[in-house]
Amino acid sequence: MEKNIISRKQAIKQIGDLVMGTMIFPAIAAARVKQPDRPNFLWIITEDCSASYFGCYGDKQATTPNIDKLASEGILYKNACCQTPVCAPSRSTFMTGVYDNSMGTQHMRSFYSLPDFIKFYPYYLEKAGYYCTNRSKVDYNTAHKERWKTVWNECGPQASYRNRATGQPFHETVTLLSTHEHVIFDWIPENKLDHIPGNMHIPAYLPDTPEVRHDLAQYHDFVQKDDEKVGEILHRLERDGEADNTIVFLFSDHGGVLPRSKRFMFESGMQVPLIIRFPKKYQNLAPSSPGSISDHLVNLIDLAPSIFSLAG
């Protein structure tokens, strides 16, 4: 009987090993690239943003031309989910590739101490020669907040892959703050909104009231701002001559932001957008062709092991 009993530390490690073996791209596990021909990775994270707020996901009120174009050039995942429908626990999951309730970080603002054998994923990319940058949100829901920024080669508003060594592959994460829930706390007059409250589609789980229509219209304005920033980021990548060398991921940390979304374990809180664009150079690594739609059920916990696989 005693031989079958393992310590909590061993159990967590086994769970972590199991999770780090999962991938968003099961069909390409054998098609890994070899050094030095490794792709760059760009993660664009929109905060608190359900998939339903983008035009490419069927929202007819959305003004998201840049994100829609990215989807037309990449793969759109219809059934992508976060692990936890609130930001810090969700980040602790996709930053480690380990379930937050396995680590003790499932409660918002838990600041639980992680065991030494659980590392944030940039640690492994850096070991493999990648230059890893983060602009610039951290909030990983673990203890030792002062260490959060040190897991990156650069972390801050000015962090950039441009500072890497010549020929060095990079992984850059950019978090866009325009769609965080706080943007609907301050009422913007209707005549100053780009989106019209009367045109908003109201989900069946929300009451059709002027206040709900206004909040939806106001939130769509901020989704539009995020889309403009996505356009700027992708234009910079093109201008730097790196678009053909970079696999681009766009996703949100969880759903949001009206009632029954953020903090709620319903589809409106758990389903997130996930778009991945493979440049022509790395199309052999893609599970399907540009402009395709995947109905595979995937989770943000799969992100880190997926890019490990893509990087060989």
CSV table of C-alpha atoms in Angstrom, one decimal:
chain,number,residue,atom,x,y,z
A,1,MET,CA,0.0,0.0,0.0
A,2,GLU,CA,2.8,2.4,0.9
A,3,LYS,CA,4.5,1.9,-2.4
A,4,ASN,CA,1.5,3.4,-4.1
A,5,ILE,CA,1.6,6.6,-2.1
A,6,ILE,CA,3.5,9.5,-3.6
A,7,SER,CA,4.2,13.0,-2.2
A,8,ARG,CA,2.2,16.1,-3.2
A,9,LYS,CA,5.4,17.3,-4.9
A,10,GLN,CA,5.7,14.2,-6.9
A,11,ALA,CA,2.0,14.3,-7.9
A,12,ILE,CA,2.2,17.9,-9.1
A,13,LYS,CA,5.3,17.1,-11.1
A,14,GLN,CA,3.6,14.1,-12.7
A,15,ILE,CA,0.6,16.3,-13.6
A,16,GLY,CA,3.0,19.0,-15.0
A,17,ASP,CA,4.9,16.4,-17.1
A,18,LEU,CA,1.6,15.1,-18.5
A,19,VAL,CA,0.3,18.6,-19.3
A,20,MET,CA,3.5,19.8,-20.9
A,21,GLY,CA,3.1,16.9,-23.3
A,22,THR,CA,-0.1,18.2,-24.8
A,23,MET,CA,-0.2,20.3,-27.9
A,24,ILE,CA,-2.6,22.4,-29.9
A,25,PHE,CA,-1.2,20.8,-33.0
A,26,PRO,CA,-1.2,17.0,-32.4
A,27,ALA,CA,-0.8,16.3,-36.1
A,28,ILE,CA,2.5,18.1,-36.4
A,29,ALA,CA,4.4,16.6,-33.4
A,30,ALA,CA,6.9,14.9,-35.8
A,31,ALA,CA,7.3,17.9,-38.1
A,32,ARG,CA,9.5,20.0,-35.8
A,33,VAL,CA,12.2,22.4,-37.0
A,34,LYS,CA,15.8,22.1,-36.3
A,35,GLN,CA,18.2,24.7,-35.1
A,36,PRO,CA,19.2,27.2,-36.4
A,37,ASP,CA,16.1,27.4,-38.6
A,38,ARG,CA,13.7,28.2,-35.8
A,39,PRO,CA,10.6,30.3,-36.1
A,40,ASN,CA,10.0,33.5,-34.1
A,41,PHE,CA,6.9,33.6,-32.0
A,42,LEU,CA,4.7,36.7,-31.4
A,43,TRP,CA,1.9,36.5,-28.8
A,44,ILE,CA,-0.8,39.2,-28.9
A,45,ILE,CA,-3.0,39.0,-25.8
A,46,THR,CA,-6.3,40.9,-25.7
A,47,GLU,CA,-7.6,41.2,-22.1
A,48,ASP,CA,-11.0,40.1,-20.9
A,49,CYS,CA,-12.3,39.5,-24.4
A,50,SER,CA,-14.7,36.8,-25.4
A,51,ALA,CA,-14.4,35.4,-28.9
A,52,SER,CA,-17.8,36.7,-29.7
A,53,TYR,CA,-16.6,40.3,-29.9
A,54,PHE,CA,-14.7,39.8,-33.1
A,55,GLY,CA,-16.1,40.0,-36.6
A,56,CYS,CA,-14.3,36.8,-37.7
A,57,TYR,CA,-16.2,35.0,-34.9
A,58,GLY,CA,-19.5,36.2,-36.3
A,59,ASP,CA,-20.1,39.5,-34.5
A,60,LYS,CA,-21.7,41.7,-37.1
A,61,GLN,CA,-21.4,44.8,-34.9
A,62,ALA,CA,-17.6,44.4,-34.5
A,63,THR,CA,-15.1,46.7,-36.2
A,64,THR,CA,-12.1,44.4,-36.2
A,65,PRO,CA,-10.6,44.5,-39.8
A,66,ASN,CA,-7.0,43.8,-38.7
A,67,ILE,CA,-8.0,40.8,-36.5
A,68,ASP,CA,-10.3,39.5,-39.2
A,69,LYS,CA,-7.5,39.8,-41.8
A,70,LEU,CA,-5.2,37.9,-39.5
A,71,ALA,CA,-7.8,35.1,-39.2
A,72,SER,CA,-8.1,35.0,-43.0
A,73,GLU,CA,-4.4,34.4,-43.2
A,74,GLY,CA,-4.2,31.9,-40.4
A,75,ILE,CA,-6.2,29.3,-38.5
A,76,LEU,CA,-9.2,30.3,-36.4
A,77,TYR,CA,-10.0,28.0,-33.4
A,78,LYS,CA,-13.7,28.0,-32.7
A,79,ASN,CA,-13.5,26.0,-29.4
A,80,ALA,CA,-10.5,27.6,-27.6
A,81,CYS,CA,-10.9,27.9,-23.8
A,82,CYS,CA,-9.0,29.4,-20.9
A,83,GLN,CA,-8.4,27.3,-17.8
A,84,THR,CA,-9.9,29.8,-15.4
A,85,PRO,CA,-12.2,32.7,-16.3
A,86,VAL,CA,-10.2,35.4,-14.5
A,87,CYS,CA,-6.8,37.0,-15.3
A,88,ALA,CA,-4.2,36.1,-12.7
A,89,PRO,CA,-5.0,32.4,-12.3
A,90,SER,CA,-5.4,32.0,-16.1
A,91,ARG,CA,-1.9,33.6,-16.5
A,92,SER,CA,-0.4,31.3,-13.9
A,93,THR,CA,-1.7,28.4,-16.0
A,94,PHE,CA,-0.5,29.3,-19.5
A,95,MET,CA,2.8,30.7,-18.1
A,96,THR,CA,3.7,27.4,-16.6
A,97,GLY,CA,1.8,24.8,-18.6
A,98,VAL,CA,0.4,23.4,-15.3
A,99,TYR,CA,-3.2,23.6,-14.1
A,100,ASP,CA,-3.6,26.3,-11.6
A,101,ASN,CA,-5.6,24.1,-9.2
A,102,SER,CA,-2.6,21.6,-9.3
A,103,MET,CA,-0.2,24.4,-8.3
A,104,GLY,CA,-2.5,26.1,-5.7
A,105,THR,CA,-2.9,29.3,-7.8
A,106,GLN,CA,-6.5,28.9,-8.7
A,107,HIS,CA,-7.7,31.6,-6.3
A,108,MET,CA,-7.4,35.2,-7.4
A,109,ARG,CA,-4.5,36.9,-5.6
A,110,SER,CA,-3.4,33.6,-4.0
A,111,PHE,CA,0.3,34.4,-4.3
A,112,TYR,CA,1.1,30.8,-3.7
A,113,SER,CA,4.8,29.7,-3.8
A,114,LEU,CA,5.6,27.5,-6.7
A,115,PRO,CA,7.9,24.5,-6.2
A,116,ASP,CA,11.4,25.0,-7.8
A,117,PHE,CA,10.7,22.4,-10.5
A,118,ILE,CA,7.8,24.4,-12.0
A,119,LYS,CA,9.3,27.1,-14.3
A,120,PHE,CA,7.7,29.8,-16.4
A,121,TYR,CA,7.9,28.7,-20.0
A,122,PRO,CA,10.3,31.5,-21.2
A,123,TYR,CA,12.9,29.8,-19.0
A,124,TYR,CA,13.0,26.9,-21.4
A,125,LEU,CA,12.9,29.1,-24.6
A,126,GLU,CA,15.8,31.1,-23.3
A,127,LYS,CA,17.8,27.9,-22.6
A,128,ALA,CA,17.2,27.0,-26.2
A,129,GLY,CA,18.6,30.3,-27.4
A,130,TYR,CA,15.5,32.5,-27.8
A,131,TYR,CA,15.3,36.1,-26.8
A,132,CYS,CA,12.1,36.6,-24.8
A,133,THR,CA,10.4,39.9,-24.3
A,134,ASN,CA,7.2,41.0,-22.6
A,135,ARG,CA,5.2,44.3,-23.1
A,136,SER,CA,4.5,44.3,-20.3
A,137,LYS,CA,1.8,42.8,-18.1
A,138,VAL,CA,2.9,40.1,-15.6
A,139,ASP,CA,0.3,39.3,-12.8
A,140,TYR,CA,1.1,35.6,-12.5
A,141,ASN,CA,-0.7,35.0,-9.2
A,142,THR,CA,2.3,33.4,-7.5
A,143,ALA,CA,4.5,34.5,-4.7
A,144,HIS,CA,7.8,36.4,-5.3
A,145,LYS,CA,6.3,39.2,-7.4
A,146,GLU,CA,9.7,40.7,-7.7
A,147,ARG,CA,10.8,37.8,-9.8
A,148,TRP,CA,8.0,37.9,-12.4
A,149,LYS,CA,9.9,40.3,-14.7
A,150,THR,CA,13.2,38.4,-14.4
A,151,VAL,CA,11.8,35.4,-16.3
A,152,TRP,CA,12.1,37.6,-19.4
A,153,ASN,CA,15.2,38.9,-21.2
A,154,GLU,CA,13.3,42.2,-21.2
A,155,CYS,CA,10.0,43.1,-19.5
A,156,GLY,CA,8.5,46.6,-19.7
A,157,PRO,CA,6.8,49.2,-21.9
A,158,GLN,CA,9.9,49.4,-24.1
A,159,ALA,CA,10.8,45.7,-24.3
A,160,SER,CA,11.5,44.7,-27.9
A,161,TYR,CA,12.8,41.8,-29.9
A,162,ARG,CA,14.8,44.4,-31.8
A,163,ASN,CA,17.4,44.3,-29.0
A,164,ARG,CA,18.3,40.6,-29.5
A,165,ALA,CA,21.6,39.5,-31.0
A,166,THR,CA,21.8,39.3,-34.8
A,167,GLY,CA,20.2,36.1,-36.1
A,168,GLN,CA,18.8,35.2,-32.7
A,169,PRO,CA,15.2,33.8,-32.7
A,170,PHE,CA,12.7,35.7,-30.5
A,171,HIS,CA,9.5,35.2,-28.6
A,172,GLU,CA,7.6,38.5,-27.9
A,173,THR,CA,4.5,38.8,-25.9
A,174,VAL,CA,2.4,42.0,-26.1
A,175,THR,CA,-0.6,42.5,-23.9
A,176,LEU,CA,-3.2,45.0,-25.1
A,177,LEU,CA,-5.1,46.7,-22.2
A,178,SER,CA,-7.8,48.4,-24.1
A,179,THR,CA,-10.5,45.8,-23.4
A,180,HIS,CA,-9.9,45.2,-19.7
A,181,GLU,CA,-13.2,45.4,-17.8
A,182,HIS,CA,-12.4,48.8,-16.3
A,183,VAL,CA,-13.1,50.5,-19.6
A,184,ILE,CA,-16.9,50.2,-19.1
A,185,PHE,CA,-16.8,51.6,-15.6
A,186,ASP,CA,-16.8,55.2,-16.8
A,187,TRP,CA,-19.9,56.1,-18.8
A,188,ILE,CA,-19.1,57.6,-22.2
A,189,PRO,CA,-22.0,59.6,-23.7
A,190,GLU,CA,-23.7,57.9,-26.6
A,191,ASN,CA,-23.0,60.7,-29.0
A,192,LYS,CA,-19.3,60.0,-28.5
A,193,LEU,CA,-19.4,56.3,-29.3
A,194,ASP,CA,-18.5,54.9,-32.6
A,195,HIS,CA,-20.9,51.9,-32.1
A,196,ILE,CA,-24.6,52.5,-31.8
A,197,PRO,CA,-26.3,50.9,-28.7
A,198,GLY,CA,-29.5,50.3,-30.7
A,199,ASN,CA,-27.7,48.1,-33.1
A,200,MET,CA,-26.2,45.8,-30.5
A,201,HIS,CA,-27.1,42.1,-30.4
A,202,ILE,CA,-28.1,41.2,-26.8
A,203,PRO,CA,-27.2,37.7,-25.7
A,204,ALA,CA,-30.2,35.8,-24.3
A,205,TYR,CA,-28.7,35.7,-20.8
A,206,LEU,CA,-28.6,39.5,-20.5
A,207,PRO,CA,-31.6,41.8,-20.1
A,208,ASP,CA,-32.3,44.0,-23.1
A,209,THR,CA,-32.1,47.4,-21.4
A,210,PRO,CA,-30.6,50.7,-22.4
A,211,GLU,CA,-27.8,50.3,-19.9
A,212,VAL,CA,-26.8,46.9,-21.3
A,213,ARG,CA,-26.9,48.1,-24.9
A,214,HIS,CA,-24.8,51.1,-24.0
A,215,ASP,CA,-22.2,49.0,-22.2
A,216,LEU,CA,-22.0,46.6,-25.2
A,217,ALA,CA,-21.5,49.5,-27.6
A,218,GLN,CA,-18.9,51.2,-25.4
A,219,TYR,CA,-17.0,47.9,-25.1
A,220,HIS,CA,-17.1,47.4,-28.9
A,221,ASP,CA,-15.4,50.8,-29.2
A,222,PHE,CA,-12.5,49.5,-27.1
A,223,VAL,CA,-12.3,46.2,-29.0
A,224,GLN,CA,-11.9,48.5,-32.0
A,225,LYS,CA,-9.0,50.2,-30.3
A,226,ASP,CA,-7.4,46.8,-29.7
A,227,ASP,CA,-7.8,46.0,-33.3
A,228,GLU,CA,-6.0,49.2,-34.3
A,229,LYS,CA,-3.1,48.2,-32.1
A,230,VAL,CA,-3.0,44.7,-33.6
A,231,GLY,CA,-2.7,46.4,-37.0
A,232,GLU,CA,0.2,48.5,-35.7
A,233,ILE,CA,2.0,45.5,-34.2
A,234,LEU,CA,1.7,43.5,-37.4
A,235,HIS,CA,2.8,46.4,-39.5
A,236,ARG,CA,5.9,46.8,-37.3
A,237,LEU,CA,6.7,43.1,-37.8
A,238,GLU,CA,6.3,43.5,-41.6
A,239,ARG,CA,8.4,46.7,-41.6
A,240,ASP,CA,11.2,44.9,-39.7
A,241,GLY,CA,11.3,42.1,-42.2
A,242,GLU,CA,10.2,39.5,-39.6
A,243,ALA,CA,6.7,38.7,-40.8
A,244,ASP,CA,8.0,35.8,-42.9
A,245,ASN,CA,9.9,34.4,-40.0
A,246,THR,CA,7.3,34.7,-37.3
A,247,ILE,CA,4.3,32.5,-36.2
A,248,VAL,CA,1.7,34.9,-34.7
A,249,PHE,CA,-0.7,33.9,-32.0
A,250,LEU,CA,-3.7,36.1,-31.0
A,251,PHE,CA,-5.8,35.1,-28.0
A,252,SER,CA,-7.4,36.5,-24.8
A,253,ASP,CA,-6.7,35.5,-21.2
A,254,HIS,CA,-10.4,34.8,-20.6
A,255,GLY,CA,-13.9,35.9,-21.6
A,256,GLY,CA,-15.6,39.1,-20.6
A,257,VAL,CA,-16.7,41.6,-19.5
A,258,LEU,CA,-20.5,41.9,-18.9
A,259,PRO,CA,-22.4,39.8,-16.3
A,260,ARG,CA,-22.0,36.0,-16.7
A,261,SER,CA,-18.7,36.2,-18.4
A,262,LYS,CA,-15.5,37.2,-16.5
A,263,ARG,CA,-15.3,35.1,-13.3
A,264,PHE,CA,-18.1,32.8,-14.5
A,265,MET,CA,-17.5,29.2,-15.7
A,266,PHE,CA,-19.9,29.5,-18.6
A,267,GLU,CA,-18.9,29.6,-22.3
A,268,SER,CA,-19.2,33.4,-22.1
A,269,GLY,CA,-16.4,33.4,-19.5
A,270,MET,CA,-14.3,30.5,-20.7
A,271,GLN,CA,-14.3,30.6,-24.5
A,272,VAL,CA,-11.6,32.8,-25.9
A,273,PRO,CA,-10.5,33.8,-29.4
A,274,LEU,CA,-7.4,32.0,-30.7
A,275,ILE,CA,-6.0,32.8,-34.1
A,276,ILE,CA,-2.6,31.4,-35.3
A,277,ARG,CA,-0.9,32.6,-38.5
A,278,PHE,CA,1.9,30.6,-40.0
A,279,PRO,CA,4.1,32.3,-42.6
A,280,LYS,CA,4.7,30.5,-45.9
A,281,LYS,CA,8.1,29.5,-44.7
A,282,TYR,CA,6.6,27.4,-41.9
A,283,GLN,CA,3.4,26.2,-43.5
A,284,ASN,CA,4.7,22.7,-43.2
A,285,LEU,CA,4.2,23.1,-39.4
A,286,ALA,CA,0.6,24.2,-39.7
A,287,PRO,CA,-2.2,21.7,-39.1
A,288,SER,CA,-4.3,23.2,-41.9
A,289,SER,CA,-4.2,25.8,-44.6
A,290,PRO,CA,-4.5,29.6,-44.3
A,291,GLY,CA,-8.0,30.8,-43.7
A,292,SER,CA,-9.2,27.5,-42.2
A,293,ILE,CA,-11.4,27.1,-39.1
A,294,SER,CA,-10.6,24.4,-36.5
A,295,ASP,CA,-13.3,23.0,-34.3
A,296,HIS,CA,-10.8,21.2,-32.1
A,297,LEU,CA,-11.3,21.8,-28.4
A,298,VAL,CA,-8.0,23.4,-27.1
A,299,ASN,CA,-7.0,25.1,-23.9
A,300,LEU,CA,-4.6,28.0,-23.3
A,301,ILE,CA,-2.6,25.5,-21.1
A,302,ASP,CA,-1.5,24.0,-24.4
A,303,LEU,CA,0.2,27.1,-25.7
A,304,ALA,CA,3.6,26.6,-24.1
A,305,PRO,CA,4.1,23.0,-25.1
A,306,SER,CA,2.8,23.8,-28.6
A,307,ILE,CA,5.5,26.4,-29.2
A,308,PHE,CA,8.1,24.1,-27.7
A,309,SER,CA,7.1,21.6,-30.3
A,310,LEU,CA,7.2,24.1,-33.1
A,311,ALA,CA,10.6,25.3,-32.0
A,312,GLY,CA,11.9,21.7,-32.0
